[in-house]
Structure formats: structure tokens, C-alpha cells
mmCIF file of C-alpha atoms in Angstrom:
data_model
loop_
_atom_site.group_PDB
_atom_site.id
_atom_site.type_symbol
_atom_site.label_atom_id
_atom_site.label_comp_id
_atom_site.label_asym_id
_atom_site.label_seq_id
_atom_site.Cartn_x
_atom_site.Cartn_y
_atom_site.Cartn_z
ATOM 1 C CA UNK A 1051 -10.100 7.614 -2.794
ATOM 2 C CA UNK A 1052 -8.365 10.345 -4.901
ATOM 3 C CA UNK A 1053 -5.518 10.403 -7.927
ATOM 4 C CA UNK A 1054 -2.760 12.487 -7.354
ATOM 5 C CA UNK A 1055 -3.821 14.011 -9.922
ATOM 6 C CA UNK A 1056 -7.413 15.478 -9.721
ATOM 7 C CA UNK A 1057 -8.217 14.582 -13.352
ATOM 8 C CA UNK A 1058 -7.680 10.840 -13.040
ATOM 9 C CA UNK A 1059 -10.305 9.840 -9.716
ATOM 10 C CA UNK A 1060 -13.172 8.898 -12.406
ATOM 11 C CA UNK A 1061 -10.616 6.924 -14.270
ATOM 12 C CA UNK A 1062 -8.773 5.952 -11.346
ATOM 13 C CA UNK A 1063 -11.968 4.595 -9.473
ATOM 14 C CA UNK A 1064 -13.327 2.905 -12.921
ATOM 15 C CA UNK A 1065 -9.961 1.002 -12.436
ATOM 16 C CA UNK A 1066 -10.322 0.260 -9.494
ATOM 17 C CA UNK A 1067 -13.533 -1.451 -9.415
ATOM 18 C CA UNK A 1068 -12.414 -2.902 -12.483
ATOM 19 C CA UNK A 1069 -9.659 -5.063 -10.643
ATOM 20 C CA UNK A 1070 -11.283 -5.196 -7.247
ATOM 21 C CA UNK A 1071 -13.147 -7.811 -9.243
ATOM 22 C CA UNK A 1072 -11.422 -9.783 -11.402
ATOM 23 C CA UNK A 1073 -8.646 -9.309 -7.940
ATOM 24 C CA UNK A 1074 -11.687 -11.537 -5.725
ATOM 25 C CA UNK A 1075 -13.360 -13.039 -8.556
ATOM 26 C CA UNK A 1076 -10.602 -14.147 -10.909
ATOM 27 C CA UNK A 1077 -6.786 -13.712 -9.335
ATOM 28 C CA UNK A 1078 -7.059 -15.061 -6.184
ATOM 29 C CA UNK A 1079 -9.103 -17.785 -7.225
ATOM 30 C CA UNK A 1080 -6.090 -18.981 -9.902
ATOM 31 C CA UNK A 1081 -8.339 -17.863 -12.811
ATOM 32 C CA UNK A 1082 -5.311 -17.142 -14.745
ATOM 33 C CA UNK A 1083 -7.876 -16.026 -18.633
ATOM 34 C CA UNK A 1084 -6.053 -12.110 -18.644
ATOM 35 C CA UNK A 1085 -7.015 -8.906 -16.805
ATOM 36 C CA UNK A 1086 -10.299 -7.154 -18.281
ATOM 37 C CA UNK A 1087 -9.211 -3.925 -17.225
ATOM 38 C CA UNK A 1088 -5.750 -3.706 -19.138
ATOM 39 C CA UNK A 1089 -7.713 -0.727 -21.320
ATOM 40 C CA UNK A 1090 -9.267 1.057 -19.098
ATOM 41 C CA UNK A 1091 -5.562 0.951 -17.098
ATOM 42 C CA UNK A 1092 -4.312 3.000 -20.190
ATOM 43 C CA UNK A 1093 -6.304 5.454 -20.101
ATOM 44 C CA UNK A 1094 -6.241 6.155 -16.666
ATOM 45 C CA UNK A 1095 -1.585 5.434 -16.934
ATOM 46 C CA UNK A 1096 -1.345 8.593 -19.315
ATOM 47 C CA UNK A 1097 -3.766 10.803 -16.436
ATOM 48 C CA UNK A 1098 -1.786 9.569 -13.588
ATOM 49 C CA UNK A 1099 2.099 10.137 -15.426
ATOM 50 C CA UNK A 1100 0.919 13.735 -16.939
ATOM 51 C CA UNK A 1101 -0.046 15.178 -13.255
ATOM 52 C CA UNK A 1102 3.547 12.960 -11.234
ATOM 53 C CA UNK A 1103 4.845 14.752 -13.806
ATOM 54 C CA UNK A 1104 3.524 18.423 -13.874
ATOM 55 C CA UNK A 1105 3.561 17.912 -9.808
ATOM 56 C CA UNK A 1106 7.243 16.707 -10.080
ATOM 57 C CA UNK A 1107 6.672 13.635 -7.619
ATOM 58 C CA UNK A 1108 10.138 12.152 -7.962
ATOM 59 C CA UNK A 1109 8.884 8.106 -9.131
ATOM 60 C CA UNK A 1110 11.793 6.288 -10.835
ATOM 61 C CA UNK A 1111 14.726 5.503 -9.101
ATOM 62 C CA UNK A 1112 14.582 4.766 -5.843
ATOM 63 C CA UNK A 1113 16.047 1.927 -4.743
ATOM 64 C CA UNK A 1114 13.620 -0.844 -2.904
ATOM 65 C CA UNK A 1115 14.652 -2.515 0.236
ATOM 66 C CA UNK A 1116 12.150 -5.512 -0.796
ATOM 67 C CA UNK A 1117 13.969 -8.691 -1.711
ATOM 68 C CA UNK A 1118 12.524 -9.518 -5.211
ATOM 69 C CA UNK A 1119 14.145 -5.797 -6.249
ATOM 70 C CA UNK A 1120 16.585 -7.647 -9.032
ATOM 71 C CA UNK A 1121 13.661 -9.939 -9.855
ATOM 72 C CA UNK A 1122 12.964 -9.058 -13.573
ATOM 73 C CA UNK A 1123 9.524 -8.267 -13.876
ATOM 74 C CA UNK A 1124 6.637 -9.344 -16.980
ATOM 75 C CA UNK B 740 19.026 3.677 12.413
ATOM 76 C CA UNK B 741 16.078 2.664 14.620
ATOM 77 C CA UNK B 742 14.256 -0.886 14.017
ATOM 78 C CA UNK B 743 10.886 -2.189 14.728
ATOM 79 C CA UNK B 744 8.652 -4.752 14.099
ATOM 80 C CA UNK B 745 5.205 -6.174 15.357
ATOM 81 C CA UNK B 746 2.830 -8.574 14.729
ATOM 82 C CA UNK B 747 -0.761 -8.779 14.760
ATOM 83 C CA UNK B 748 -3.320 -11.683 13.983
ATOM 84 C CA UNK B 749 -6.789 -11.385 12.254
ATOM 85 C CA UNK B 750 -9.289 -13.640 12.643
ATOM 86 C CA UNK B 751 -9.676 -14.058 9.172
ATOM 87 C CA UNK B 752 -8.674 -16.908 6.197
ATOM 88 C CA UNK B 753 -5.997 -15.180 3.886
ATOM 89 C CA UNK B 754 -7.972 -14.681 0.944
ATOM 90 C CA UNK B 755 -10.444 -12.414 3.048
ATOM 91 C CA UNK B 756 -7.107 -9.972 4.504
ATOM 92 C CA UNK B 757 -5.299 -10.247 1.502
ATOM 93 C CA UNK B 758 -8.985 -8.495 -0.636
ATOM 94 C CA UNK B 759 -8.871 -6.126 2.002
ATOM 95 C CA UNK B 760 -5.491 -4.715 2.038
ATOM 96 C CA UNK B 761 -5.386 -4.339 -1.109
ATOM 97 C CA UNK B 762 -7.880 -1.759 -0.759
ATOM 98 C CA UNK B 763 -7.337 -0.335 2.582
ATOM 99 C CA UNK B 764 -8.094 2.862 1.198
ATOM 100 C CA UNK B 765 -9.259 4.888 1.995
ATOM 101 C CA UNK B 766 -10.894 4.064 5.866
ATOM 102 C CA UNK B 767 -11.880 6.110 8.292
ATOM 103 C CA UNK B 768 -8.395 4.699 10.501
ATOM 104 C CA UNK B 769 -5.866 6.337 7.920
ATOM 105 C CA UNK B 770 -7.016 10.148 7.351
ATOM 106 C CA UNK B 771 -3.613 10.894 6.267
ATOM 107 C CA UNK B 772 -3.402 8.735 3.275
ATOM 108 C CA UNK B 773 -5.385 11.658 0.705
ATOM 109 C CA UNK B 774 -4.299 9.356 -2.465
ATOM 110 C CA UNK B 775 -3.033 6.139 -4.320
ATOM 111 C CA UNK B 776 -2.669 5.723 -7.599
ATOM 112 C CA UNK B 777 -1.248 2.802 -9.372
ATOM 113 C CA UNK B 778 2.122 3.124 -11.217
ATOM 114 C CA UNK B 779 3.049 -0.278 -12.647
ATOM 115 C CA UNK B 780 0.688 -3.617 -12.270
ATOM 116 C CA UNK B 781 1.544 -6.965 -13.458
ATOM 117 C CA UNK B 782 1.305 -10.838 -13.298
ATOM 118 C CA UNK B 783 4.838 -12.653 -13.335
ATOM 119 C CA UNK B 784 5.980 -15.359 -15.636
ATOM 120 C CA UNK B 785 5.769 -17.438 -12.119
ATOM 121 C CA UNK B 786 1.193 -16.039 -11.452
ATOM 122 C CA UNK B 787 2.801 -13.941 -8.458
ATOM 123 C CA UNK B 788 0.662 -10.175 -8.708
ATOM 124 C CA UNK B 789 3.278 -7.131 -8.929
ATOM 125 C CA UNK B 790 1.971 -4.306 -7.855
ATOM 126 C CA UNK B 791 3.853 -0.797 -7.344
ATOM 127 C CA UNK B 792 1.765 1.791 -5.788
ATOM 128 C CA UNK B 793 2.154 6.037 -5.295
ATOM 129 C CA UNK B 794 0.398 6.958 -1.403
ATOM 130 C CA UNK B 795 0.214 10.679 -1.147
ATOM 131 C CA UNK B 796 0.695 11.370 2.532
ATOM 132 C CA UNK B 797 0.441 13.828 5.332
ATOM 133 C CA UNK B 798 2.221 13.236 7.266
ATOM 134 C CA UNK B 799 1.603 15.838 10.204
ATOM 135 C CA UNK B 800 4.998 16.835 11.419
ATOM 136 C CA UNK B 801 5.345 19.037 14.446
ATOM 137 C CA UNK B 802 5.391 22.130 13.609
ATOM 138 C CA UNK B 803 8.699 22.534 16.005
ATOM 139 C CA UNK B 804 10.019 19.558 13.494
ATOM 140 C CA UNK B 805 9.529 22.058 10.208
ATOM 141 C CA UNK B 806 10.604 24.905 11.702
ATOM 142 C CA UNK B 807 14.211 23.391 12.276
ATOM 143 C CA UNK B 808 14.313 21.596 8.994
ATOM 144 C CA UNK B 809 12.684 24.614 7.227
ATOM 145 C CA UNK B 810 10.285 21.787 5.454
ATOM 146 C CA UNK B 811 7.539 23.225 4.003
ATOM 147 C CA UNK B 812 5.973 20.120 2.130
ATOM 148 C CA UNK B 813 2.250 19.545 3.190
ATOM 149 C CA UNK B 814 2.327 16.715 1.638
ATOM 150 C CA UNK B 815 4.693 13.370 1.586
ATOM 151 C CA UNK B 816 4.778 11.025 -1.379
ATOM 152 C CA UNK B 817 5.737 6.814 -0.624
ATOM 153 C CA UNK B 818 6.184 4.456 -3.118
ATOM 154 C CA UNK B 819 5.311 1.312 -2.119
ATOM 155 C CA UNK B 820 5.334 -2.022 -3.364
ATOM 156 C CA UNK B 821 3.433 -5.650 -3.210
ATOM 157 C CA UNK B 822 3.472 -8.521 -4.548
ATOM 158 C CA UNK B 823 0.827 -11.143 -3.775
ATOM 159 C CA UNK B 824 1.579 -15.032 -4.583
ATOM 160 C CA UNK B 825 -1.884 -17.142 -4.582
ATOM 161 C CA UNK B 826 -0.409 -20.093 -4.583
ATOM 162 C CA UNK B 827 1.851 -19.743 -1.932
ATOM 163 C CA UNK B 828 -0.940 -17.574 0.468
ATOM 164 C CA UNK B 829 1.832 -14.988 1.153
ATOM 165 C CA UNK B 830 1.500 -11.427 0.527
ATOM 166 C CA UNK B 831 4.209 -9.141 0.357
ATOM 167 C CA UNK B 832 4.508 -5.858 0.490
ATOM 168 C CA UNK B 833 7.452 -2.875 0.955
ATOM 169 C CA UNK B 834 6.877 0.436 0.555
ATOM 170 C CA UNK B 835 9.901 3.206 1.417
ATOM 171 C CA UNK B 836 8.743 7.924 1.320
ATOM 172 C CA UNK B 837 10.465 9.227 -2.086
ATOM 173 C CA UNK B 838 9.847 12.793 -0.987
ATOM 174 C CA UNK B 839 11.931 14.354 2.628
ATOM 175 C CA UNK B 840 14.626 11.707 1.088
ATOM 176 C CA UNK B 841 16.834 14.873 2.275
ATOM 177 C CA UNK B 842 15.576 14.051 5.863
ATOM 178 C CA UNK B 843 14.660 10.742 6.983
ATOM 179 C CA UNK B 844 13.802 7.350 5.341
ATOM 180 C CA UNK B 845 10.982 5.205 6.360
ATOM 181 C CA UNK B 846 11.265 1.654 5.134
ATOM 182 C CA UNK B 847 8.721 -0.017 5.578
ATOM 183 C CA UNK B 848 7.839 -4.457 5.305
ATOM 184 C CA UNK B 849 4.773 -6.497 5.061
ATOM 185 C CA UNK B 850 4.167 -10.131 5.304
ATOM 186 C CA UNK B 851 0.119 -11.298 4.802
ATOM 187 C CA UNK B 852 0.739 -15.213 5.208
ATOM 188 C CA UNK B 853 -2.054 -17.963 6.645
ATOM 189 C CA UNK B 854 -1.084 -18.980 10.358
ATOM 190 C CA UNK B 855 0.589 -21.909 9.547
ATOM 191 C CA UNK B 856 -1.257 -24.551 12.457
ATOM 192 C CA UNK B 857 -5.058 -21.920 11.426
ATOM 193 C CA UNK B 858 -5.247 -21.924 7.692
ATOM 194 C CA UNK B 859 -8.514 -19.737 9.780
ATOM 195 C CA UNK B 860 -6.652 -17.185 10.753
ATOM 196 C CA UNK B 861 -3.273 -14.794 9.191
ATOM 197 C CA UNK B 862 -0.378 -13.896 10.374
ATOM 198 C CA UNK B 863 1.125 -10.497 9.873
ATOM 199 C CA UNK B 864 3.915 -9.427 10.057
ATOM 200 C CA UNK B 865 5.233 -6.032 9.742
ATOM 201 C CA UNK B 866 8.714 -4.586 10.384
ATOM 202 C CA UNK B 867 10.824 -0.565 9.601
ATOM 203 C CA UNK B 868 13.781 0.574 9.799
ATOM 204 C CA UNK B 869 13.693 4.248 10.097
ATOM 205 C CA UNK B 870 16.778 6.745 9.232
ATOM 206 C CA UNK B 871 17.223 10.478 10.364
ATOM 207 C CA UNK B 872 19.973 12.489 8.676
ATOM 208 C CA UNK B 873 21.506 14.616 10.382
ATOM 209 C CA UNK B 874 22.348 13.872 14.194
ATOM 210 C CA UNK B 875 21.223 16.509 16.462
ATOM 211 C CA UNK B 876 17.265 15.620 15.458
ATOM 212 C CA UNK B 877 17.774 12.040 14.703
ATOM 213 C CA UNK B 878 17.306 10.387 18.210
ATOM 214 C CA UNK B 879 14.112 12.093 18.947
ATOM 215 C CA UNK B 880 12.587 12.031 15.199
ATOM 216 C CA UNK B 881 13.306 8.716 14.803
ATOM 217 C CA UNK B 882 11.494 7.603 18.050
ATOM 218 C CA UNK B 883 8.759 10.334 17.816
ATOM 219 C CA UNK B 884 9.189 7.981 14.177
ATOM 220 C CA UNK B 885 8.765 4.339 16.037
ATOM 221 C CA UNK B 886 6.259 5.797 18.614
ATOM 222 C CA UNK B 887 3.780 6.998 15.618
ATOM 223 C CA UNK B 888 4.311 3.760 13.879
ATOM 224 C CA UNK B 889 2.706 1.366 16.504
ATOM 225 C CA UNK B 890 0.278 3.324 17.186
ATOM 226 C CA UNK B 891 -0.373 3.345 13.114
ATOM 227 C CA UNK B 892 0.353 -0.131 12.675
ATOM 228 C CA UNK B 893 -2.507 -1.056 14.951
ATOM 229 C CA UNK B 894 -5.099 1.352 13.648
ATOM 230 C CA UNK B 895 -3.878 -0.188 9.920
ATOM 231 C CA UNK B 896 -5.168 -3.572 11.586
ATOM 232 C CA UNK B 897 -8.305 -1.942 12.655
ATOM 233 C CA UNK B 898 -8.584 -0.375 8.920
ATOM 234 C CA UNK B 899 -8.220 -4.334 7.829
ATOM 235 C CA UNK B 900 -11.334 -5.583 10.152
ATOM 236 C CA UNK B 901 -13.694 -2.496 8.786
ATOM 237 C CA UNK B 902 -12.866 -3.475 5.353
ATOM 238 C CA UNK B 903 -13.348 -6.747 5.720
ATOM 239 C CA UNK B 904 -16.700 -6.279 7.872
ATOM 240 C CA UNK B 905 -18.519 -3.443 5.602
ATOM 241 C CA UNK B 906 -17.119 -5.255 2.656
ATOM 242 C CA UNK B 907 -18.480 -8.576 3.635
ATOM 243 C CA UNK B 908 -21.626 -7.126 5.236
ATOM 244 C CA UNK B 909 -21.958 -4.862 1.839
ATOM 245 C CA UNK B 910 -20.914 -7.033 -0.575
ATOM 246 C CA UNK B 911 -19.764 -5.010 -3.179
ATOM 247 C CA UNK B 912 -16.602 -3.395 -4.184
ATOM 248 C CA UNK B 913 -15.484 -1.264 -1.493
ATOM 249 C CA UNK B 914 -14.687 1.916 -4.254
ATOM 250 C CA UNK B 915 -18.939 1.610 -4.866
ATOM 251 C CA UNK B 916 -19.300 2.579 -1.486
ATOM 252 C CA UNK B 917 -17.396 5.847 -2.225
#
């Protein structure tokens, strides 16, 4: 699967692989020992945010109908 | 405004379905989803995982509709917020389109829970609210979108099954295959 930013696809796949392992092997099993993918995510994020700005995709200011939209997130 | 809803039962335990749902794309049943990005992800104080994602999709509005609306977009962007609660065994996902909003909004909500009497089975309830702006096309477009929701929903179920079967067989994260 590709990223919205062509240049970010490799970073995205690296992050996805890390996340999927953490999600299946740690998170779902109740292991809260921290997320090992933070650094990979940061690199991927910088790339995606740049692509979103360049493509002028309106990711902010969308009102969600989600039941948890009013709750604060960490 | 049109409200659409459906329910589906997967013959797999909740954890298996959730793992597949989290890495649902790419799959052969939803070729219209061409990009998926994580915008933000965090675990809240109650231990629930929040993911905000951006989906790049090709909606493929019929040519006649595009001609009338003057819409020249090839890609529509969808923002998605999911919450996975591993304690309650609940995954909730809300999505809404963030482009073409002057024309149409499709707000969708999915909920995956184990069957109350059978933990080997997972129930997906799914609902959508389709609102088309502008009077002349609304009933036509809302009807069309509702029909498409039904078709896409069953593709989505097939996709989850496909992911489960392929990842179980390969026993590797799906993204390694691609």
C-alpha cells in the first residue's frame, strides 16, 4: 500500500511492519511496555505532513461524528 | 439524507478479525483505496489505541454526475478515526470524506465486537449517513451511494476474510508480501 506522498512509501511500509508486529504481539496481548515504533513513526510523519501540505489536503478541521470526538486524547 | 446500515458475522475470534481490520489495505476487493497513511496514533489513559488515518480513494463517480457537478477530482480523501479497546474487546471506526464535501458527505461507523454468546465469532455492525447537497441530484446520488455502500460492505467483509486467510497461511505481516 502506498503513502499519499510518493516519497514516503518506504518509510510508511517500515512503520507499518513495526506497528503490525507491536499491535499483534504486544498491544492485543495486554503488554503495555511501550511502543518501539516511535522513531520510525516520527520520520514517516515528517514526510507525510510535507506531502499533505504540498497537495493541499484539508486534513484539519473536520468534524467527526465519532462518539469519542469530545474526549481528550493523550 | 439517507441512513444505511448492515450487520455481518465473521467466523473468527475478535483478535483475529481486528488484526486483519487494522491492516485491511491493500486487498484485491478494494482497489479503489490507493493510499493509507497514519496521521496520528496514541494509547489513551484507559489503554485504548486511537488511530487517525488518511485514506486516498478513487470513488469513480459516474461521468454524467461529474459533468453536471463540474467535479474533476480523481481522488477523494477520507479521514478515519479508530479506537481499539483490548480490554472491552471492542473496535470502533468512524470515517468521513474530507474532499468533495461541498457535494456529498458519507459518514460511516463500524463496530467490531465478539458475539455475546460465542467468543469464536465476531459481529460487525456498520452504518452510514449519506448526505448530498443540492436538491436536484440528491435522491439519485443518495440512492446510488447507498447501493454502493452495500456492494462495498460485502467487499470489505471479503477483504477481511482474505487478509485473515493470507496472513494465517503466510504467518507474516501482510505488508511484507507487498
